[in-house]
C-alpha positions as YAML, in Angstrom:
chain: A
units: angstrom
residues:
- id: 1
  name: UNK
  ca: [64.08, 31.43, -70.53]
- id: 2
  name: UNK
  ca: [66.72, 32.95, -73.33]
- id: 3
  name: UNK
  ca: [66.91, 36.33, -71.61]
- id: 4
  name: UNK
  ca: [70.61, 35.35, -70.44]
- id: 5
  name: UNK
  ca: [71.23, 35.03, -73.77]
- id: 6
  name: UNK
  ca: [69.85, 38.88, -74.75]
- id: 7
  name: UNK
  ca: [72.75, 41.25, -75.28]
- id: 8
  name: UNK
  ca: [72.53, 44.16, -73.47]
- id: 9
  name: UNK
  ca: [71.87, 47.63, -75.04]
- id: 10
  name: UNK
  ca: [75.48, 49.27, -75.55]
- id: 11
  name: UNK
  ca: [74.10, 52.89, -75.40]
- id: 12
  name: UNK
  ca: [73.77, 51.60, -71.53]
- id: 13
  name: UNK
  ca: [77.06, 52.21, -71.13]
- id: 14
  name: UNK
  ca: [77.60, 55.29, -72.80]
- id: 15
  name: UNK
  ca: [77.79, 59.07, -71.91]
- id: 16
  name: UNK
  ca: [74.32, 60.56, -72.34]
- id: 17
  name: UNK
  ca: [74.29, 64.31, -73.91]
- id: 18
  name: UNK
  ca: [71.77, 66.80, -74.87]
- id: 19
  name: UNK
  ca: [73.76, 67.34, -78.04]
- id: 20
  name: UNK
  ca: [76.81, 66.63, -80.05]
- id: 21
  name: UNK
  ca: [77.95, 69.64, -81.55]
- id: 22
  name: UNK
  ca: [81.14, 68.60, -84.07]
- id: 23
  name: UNK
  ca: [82.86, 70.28, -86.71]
- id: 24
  name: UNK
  ca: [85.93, 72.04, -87.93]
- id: 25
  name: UNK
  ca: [87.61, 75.25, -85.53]
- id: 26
  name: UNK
  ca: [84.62, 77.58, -86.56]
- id: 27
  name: UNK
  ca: [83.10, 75.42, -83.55]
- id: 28
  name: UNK
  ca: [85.47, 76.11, -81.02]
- id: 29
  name: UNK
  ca: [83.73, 79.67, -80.06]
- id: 30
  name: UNK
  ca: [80.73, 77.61, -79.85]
- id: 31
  name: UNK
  ca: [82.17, 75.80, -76.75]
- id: 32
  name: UNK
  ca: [81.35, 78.80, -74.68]
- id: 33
  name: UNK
  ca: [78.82, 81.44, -76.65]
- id: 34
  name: UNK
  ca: [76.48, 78.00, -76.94]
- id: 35
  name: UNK
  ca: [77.18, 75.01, -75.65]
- id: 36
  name: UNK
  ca: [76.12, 73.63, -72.14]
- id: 37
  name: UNK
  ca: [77.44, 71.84, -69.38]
- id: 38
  name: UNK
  ca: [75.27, 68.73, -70.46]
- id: 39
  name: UNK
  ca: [76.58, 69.41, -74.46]
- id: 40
  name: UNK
  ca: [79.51, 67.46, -76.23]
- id: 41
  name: UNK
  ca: [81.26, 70.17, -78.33]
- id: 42
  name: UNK
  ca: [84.07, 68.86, -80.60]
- id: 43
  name: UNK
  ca: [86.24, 70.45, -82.65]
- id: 44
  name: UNK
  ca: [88.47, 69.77, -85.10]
- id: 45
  name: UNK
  ca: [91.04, 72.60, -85.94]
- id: 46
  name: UNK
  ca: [91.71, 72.16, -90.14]
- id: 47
  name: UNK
  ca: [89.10, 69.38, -90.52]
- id: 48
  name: UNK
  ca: [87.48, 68.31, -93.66]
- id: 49
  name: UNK
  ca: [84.64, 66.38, -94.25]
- id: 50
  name: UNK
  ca: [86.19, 63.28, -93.94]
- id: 51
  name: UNK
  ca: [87.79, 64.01, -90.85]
- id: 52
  name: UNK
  ca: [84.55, 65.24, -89.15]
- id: 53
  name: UNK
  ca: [82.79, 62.00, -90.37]
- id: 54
  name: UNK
  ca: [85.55, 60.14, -88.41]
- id: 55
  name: UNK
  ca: [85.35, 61.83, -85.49]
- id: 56
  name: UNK
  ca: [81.30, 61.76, -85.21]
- id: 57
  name: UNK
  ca: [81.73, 57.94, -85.42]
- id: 58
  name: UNK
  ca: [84.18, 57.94, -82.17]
- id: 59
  name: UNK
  ca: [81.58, 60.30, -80.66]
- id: 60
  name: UNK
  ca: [78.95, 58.22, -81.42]
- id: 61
  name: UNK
  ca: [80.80, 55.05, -79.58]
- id: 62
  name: UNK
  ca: [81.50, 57.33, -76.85]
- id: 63
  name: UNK
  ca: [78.21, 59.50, -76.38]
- id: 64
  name: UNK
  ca: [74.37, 59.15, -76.99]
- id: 65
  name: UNK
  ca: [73.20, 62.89, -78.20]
- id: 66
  name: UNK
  ca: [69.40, 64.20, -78.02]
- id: 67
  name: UNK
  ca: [70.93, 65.87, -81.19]
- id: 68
  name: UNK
  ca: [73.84, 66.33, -83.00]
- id: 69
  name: UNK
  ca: [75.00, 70.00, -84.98]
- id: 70
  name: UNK
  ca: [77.62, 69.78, -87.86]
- id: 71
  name: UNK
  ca: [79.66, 72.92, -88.68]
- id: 72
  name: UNK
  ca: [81.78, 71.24, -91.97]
- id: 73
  name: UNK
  ca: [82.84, 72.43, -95.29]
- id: 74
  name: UNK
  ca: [84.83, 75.17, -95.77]
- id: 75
  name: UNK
  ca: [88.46, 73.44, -95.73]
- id: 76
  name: UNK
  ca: [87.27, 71.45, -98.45]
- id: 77
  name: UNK
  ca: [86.10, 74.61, -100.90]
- id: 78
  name: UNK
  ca: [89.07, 74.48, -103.55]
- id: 79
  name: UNK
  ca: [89.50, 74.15, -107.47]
- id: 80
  name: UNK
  ca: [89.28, 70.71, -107.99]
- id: 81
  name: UNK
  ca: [86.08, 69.87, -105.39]
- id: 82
  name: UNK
  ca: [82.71, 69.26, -106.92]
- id: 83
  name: UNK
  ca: [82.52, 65.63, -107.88]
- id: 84
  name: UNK
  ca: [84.62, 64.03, -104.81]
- id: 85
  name: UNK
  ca: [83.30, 66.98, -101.93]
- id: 86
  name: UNK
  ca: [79.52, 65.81, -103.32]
- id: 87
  name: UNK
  ca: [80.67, 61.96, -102.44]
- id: 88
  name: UNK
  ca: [81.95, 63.27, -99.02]
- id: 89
  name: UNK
  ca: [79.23, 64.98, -97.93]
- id: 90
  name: UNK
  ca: [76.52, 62.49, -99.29]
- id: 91
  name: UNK
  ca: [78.67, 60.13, -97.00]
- id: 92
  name: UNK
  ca: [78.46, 62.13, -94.06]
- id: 93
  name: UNK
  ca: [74.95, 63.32, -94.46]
- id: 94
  name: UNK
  ca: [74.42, 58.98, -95.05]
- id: 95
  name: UNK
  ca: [75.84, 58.61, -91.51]
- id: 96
  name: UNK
  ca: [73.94, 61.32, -89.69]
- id: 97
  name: UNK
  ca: [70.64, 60.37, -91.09]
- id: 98
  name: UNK
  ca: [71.44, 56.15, -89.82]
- id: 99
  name: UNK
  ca: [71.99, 57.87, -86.23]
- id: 100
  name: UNK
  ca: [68.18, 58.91, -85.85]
- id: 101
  name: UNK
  ca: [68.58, 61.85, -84.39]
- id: 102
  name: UNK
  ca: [67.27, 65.35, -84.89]
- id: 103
  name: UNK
  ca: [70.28, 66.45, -86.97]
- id: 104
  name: UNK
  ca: [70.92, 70.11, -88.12]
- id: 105
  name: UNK
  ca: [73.41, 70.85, -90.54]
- id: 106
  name: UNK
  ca: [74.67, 74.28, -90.75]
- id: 107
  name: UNK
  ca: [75.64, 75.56, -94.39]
- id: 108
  name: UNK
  ca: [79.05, 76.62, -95.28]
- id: 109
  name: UNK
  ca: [79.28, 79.97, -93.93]
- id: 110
  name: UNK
  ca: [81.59, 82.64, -96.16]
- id: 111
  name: UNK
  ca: [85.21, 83.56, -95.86]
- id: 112
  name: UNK
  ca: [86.02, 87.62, -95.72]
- id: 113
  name: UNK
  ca: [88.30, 88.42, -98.49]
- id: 114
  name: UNK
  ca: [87.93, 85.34, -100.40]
- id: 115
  name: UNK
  ca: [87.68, 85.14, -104.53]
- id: 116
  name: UNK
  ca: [84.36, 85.58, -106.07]
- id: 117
  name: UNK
  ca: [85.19, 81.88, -107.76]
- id: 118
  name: UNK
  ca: [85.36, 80.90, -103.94]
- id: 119
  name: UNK
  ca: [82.21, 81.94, -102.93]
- id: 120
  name: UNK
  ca: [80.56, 80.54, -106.03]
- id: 121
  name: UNK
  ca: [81.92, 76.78, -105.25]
- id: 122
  name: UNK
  ca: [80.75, 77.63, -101.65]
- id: 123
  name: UNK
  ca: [77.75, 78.46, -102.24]
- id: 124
  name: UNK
  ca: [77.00, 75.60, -104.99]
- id: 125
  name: UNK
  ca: [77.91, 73.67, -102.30]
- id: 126
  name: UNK
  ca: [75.48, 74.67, -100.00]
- id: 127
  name: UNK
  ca: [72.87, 74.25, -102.85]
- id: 128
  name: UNK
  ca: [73.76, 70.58, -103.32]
- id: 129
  name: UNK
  ca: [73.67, 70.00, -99.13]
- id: 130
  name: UNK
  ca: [70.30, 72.02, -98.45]
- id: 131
  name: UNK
  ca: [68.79, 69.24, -101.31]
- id: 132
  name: UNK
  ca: [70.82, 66.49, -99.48]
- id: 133
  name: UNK
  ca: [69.35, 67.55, -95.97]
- id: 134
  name: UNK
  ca: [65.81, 68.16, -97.43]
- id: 135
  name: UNK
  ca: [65.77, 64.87, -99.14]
- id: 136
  name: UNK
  ca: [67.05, 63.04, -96.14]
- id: 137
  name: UNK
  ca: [65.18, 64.27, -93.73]
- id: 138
  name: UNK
  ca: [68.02, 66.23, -92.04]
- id: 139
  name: UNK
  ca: [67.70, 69.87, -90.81]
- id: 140
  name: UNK
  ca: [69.79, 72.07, -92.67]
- id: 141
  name: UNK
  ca: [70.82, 75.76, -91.85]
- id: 142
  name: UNK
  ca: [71.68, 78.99, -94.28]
- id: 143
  name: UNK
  ca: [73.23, 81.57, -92.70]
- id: 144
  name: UNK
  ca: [75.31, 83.05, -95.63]
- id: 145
  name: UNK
  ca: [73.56, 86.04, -96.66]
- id: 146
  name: UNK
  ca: [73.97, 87.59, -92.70]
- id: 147
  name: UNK
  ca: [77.47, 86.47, -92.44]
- id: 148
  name: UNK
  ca: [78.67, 87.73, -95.72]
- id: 149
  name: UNK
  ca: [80.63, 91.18, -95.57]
- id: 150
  name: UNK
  ca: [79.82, 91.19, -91.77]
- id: 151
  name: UNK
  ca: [83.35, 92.05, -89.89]
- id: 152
  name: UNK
  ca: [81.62, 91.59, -86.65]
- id: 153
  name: UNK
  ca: [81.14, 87.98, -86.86]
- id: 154
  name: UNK
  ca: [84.34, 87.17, -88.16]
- id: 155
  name: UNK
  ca: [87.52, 87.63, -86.47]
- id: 156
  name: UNK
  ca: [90.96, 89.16, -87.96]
- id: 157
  name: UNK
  ca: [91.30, 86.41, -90.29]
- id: 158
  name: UNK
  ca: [88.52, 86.68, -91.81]
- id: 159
  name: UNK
  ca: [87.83, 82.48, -91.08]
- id: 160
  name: UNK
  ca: [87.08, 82.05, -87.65]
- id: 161
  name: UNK
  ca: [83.95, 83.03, -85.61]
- id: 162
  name: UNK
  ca: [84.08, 86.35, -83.54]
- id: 163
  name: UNK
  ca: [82.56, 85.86, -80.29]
- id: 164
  name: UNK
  ca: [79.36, 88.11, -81.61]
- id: 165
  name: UNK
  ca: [79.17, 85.34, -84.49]
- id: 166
  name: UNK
  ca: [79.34, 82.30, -82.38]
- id: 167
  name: UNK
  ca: [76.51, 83.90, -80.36]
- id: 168
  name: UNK
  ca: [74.59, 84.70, -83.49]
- id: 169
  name: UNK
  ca: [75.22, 81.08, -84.96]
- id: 170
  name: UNK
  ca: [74.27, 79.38, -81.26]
- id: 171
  name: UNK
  ca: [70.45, 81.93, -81.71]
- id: 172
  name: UNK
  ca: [70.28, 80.40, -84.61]
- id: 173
  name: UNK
  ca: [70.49, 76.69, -83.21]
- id: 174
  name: UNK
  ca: [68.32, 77.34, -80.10]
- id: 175
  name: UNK
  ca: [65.39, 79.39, -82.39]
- id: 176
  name: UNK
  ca: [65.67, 76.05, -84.60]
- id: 177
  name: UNK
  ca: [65.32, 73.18, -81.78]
- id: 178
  name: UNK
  ca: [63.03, 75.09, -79.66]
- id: 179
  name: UNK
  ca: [60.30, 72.64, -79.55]
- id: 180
  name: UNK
  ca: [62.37, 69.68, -80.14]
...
């Protein structure tokens, strides 16, 4: 006799999508070398990991994924990182895991050219994520040692993704949710 009174589900009203790919401009090539027509793919040219927690939450109002990929990191490798990116990424990893969703998380993937103090703060930082994702329950995805010192996947600037390594980075997703 209450079931006037029941609110309705909001994820009624929402777009559904197989997945919710989101994450700085090494996404964009993703849009086409991975992504279907039934995919959200959202990118966010400069982002850090602030910014892409922002944006999954107005994706999340928006959309209700199967799954959801984050590409996220690299913008915030710097000198002064370790104690506030750790915060930032516990924060995002925090909001992923409350979606309940099969959640992959790929690693920060190197720059070409960079300092070999870079790569070591990248690289602790994909340390302290992979133990994140593991304790959390998230999926979590390593694909420096194949994209290091490989021109191919990289394009002039030594940042963004080649077409070759947005296909090789969208192989990577589909071997890992095959099954899910």
């Amino acid at each position: 006799r209450f079931s006037m009174l029941e609110r309705e589900d909001p994820d009624n009203y929402k777009e559904k999508v197989q997945q919710l790919v989101i994450g700085d401009s090494r996404v964009r090539p993703l849009r086409h070398n991975y992504c279907g027509p039934k995919d959200r793919c959202t990118t966010i040219p400069g982002a850090k990991i602030r910014d892409v927690e922002v944006a999954l939450k107005e994706e999340l109002g928006r959309v209700v994924p199967d799954r959801i990929v984050v590409q996220v990191g690299v913008n915030n490798i710097g000198p002064r990182c370790s104690v506030s990116l750790r915060k930032e990424y516990y924060s995002l990893l925090q909001r992923l895991r409350e979606t309940r969703k099969p959640v992959l998380v790929t690693g920060v993937l190197p720059r070409l050219g960079e300092t070999t103090e870079w790569y070591s703060r990248a690289m602790s930082v994909n340390q302290y994520v992979r133990g994140q994702c593991e304790s959390m329950g998230l999926g979590y995805l390593d694909l420096w040692d194949e994209f290091m010192d490989n021109r191919r996947f990289f394009r002039w600037d030594g940042l963004h993704l080649s077409d070759v390594g947005a296909q090789r980075l969208g192989g990577a997703y589909r071997t890992l949710f095959q099954g899910n």
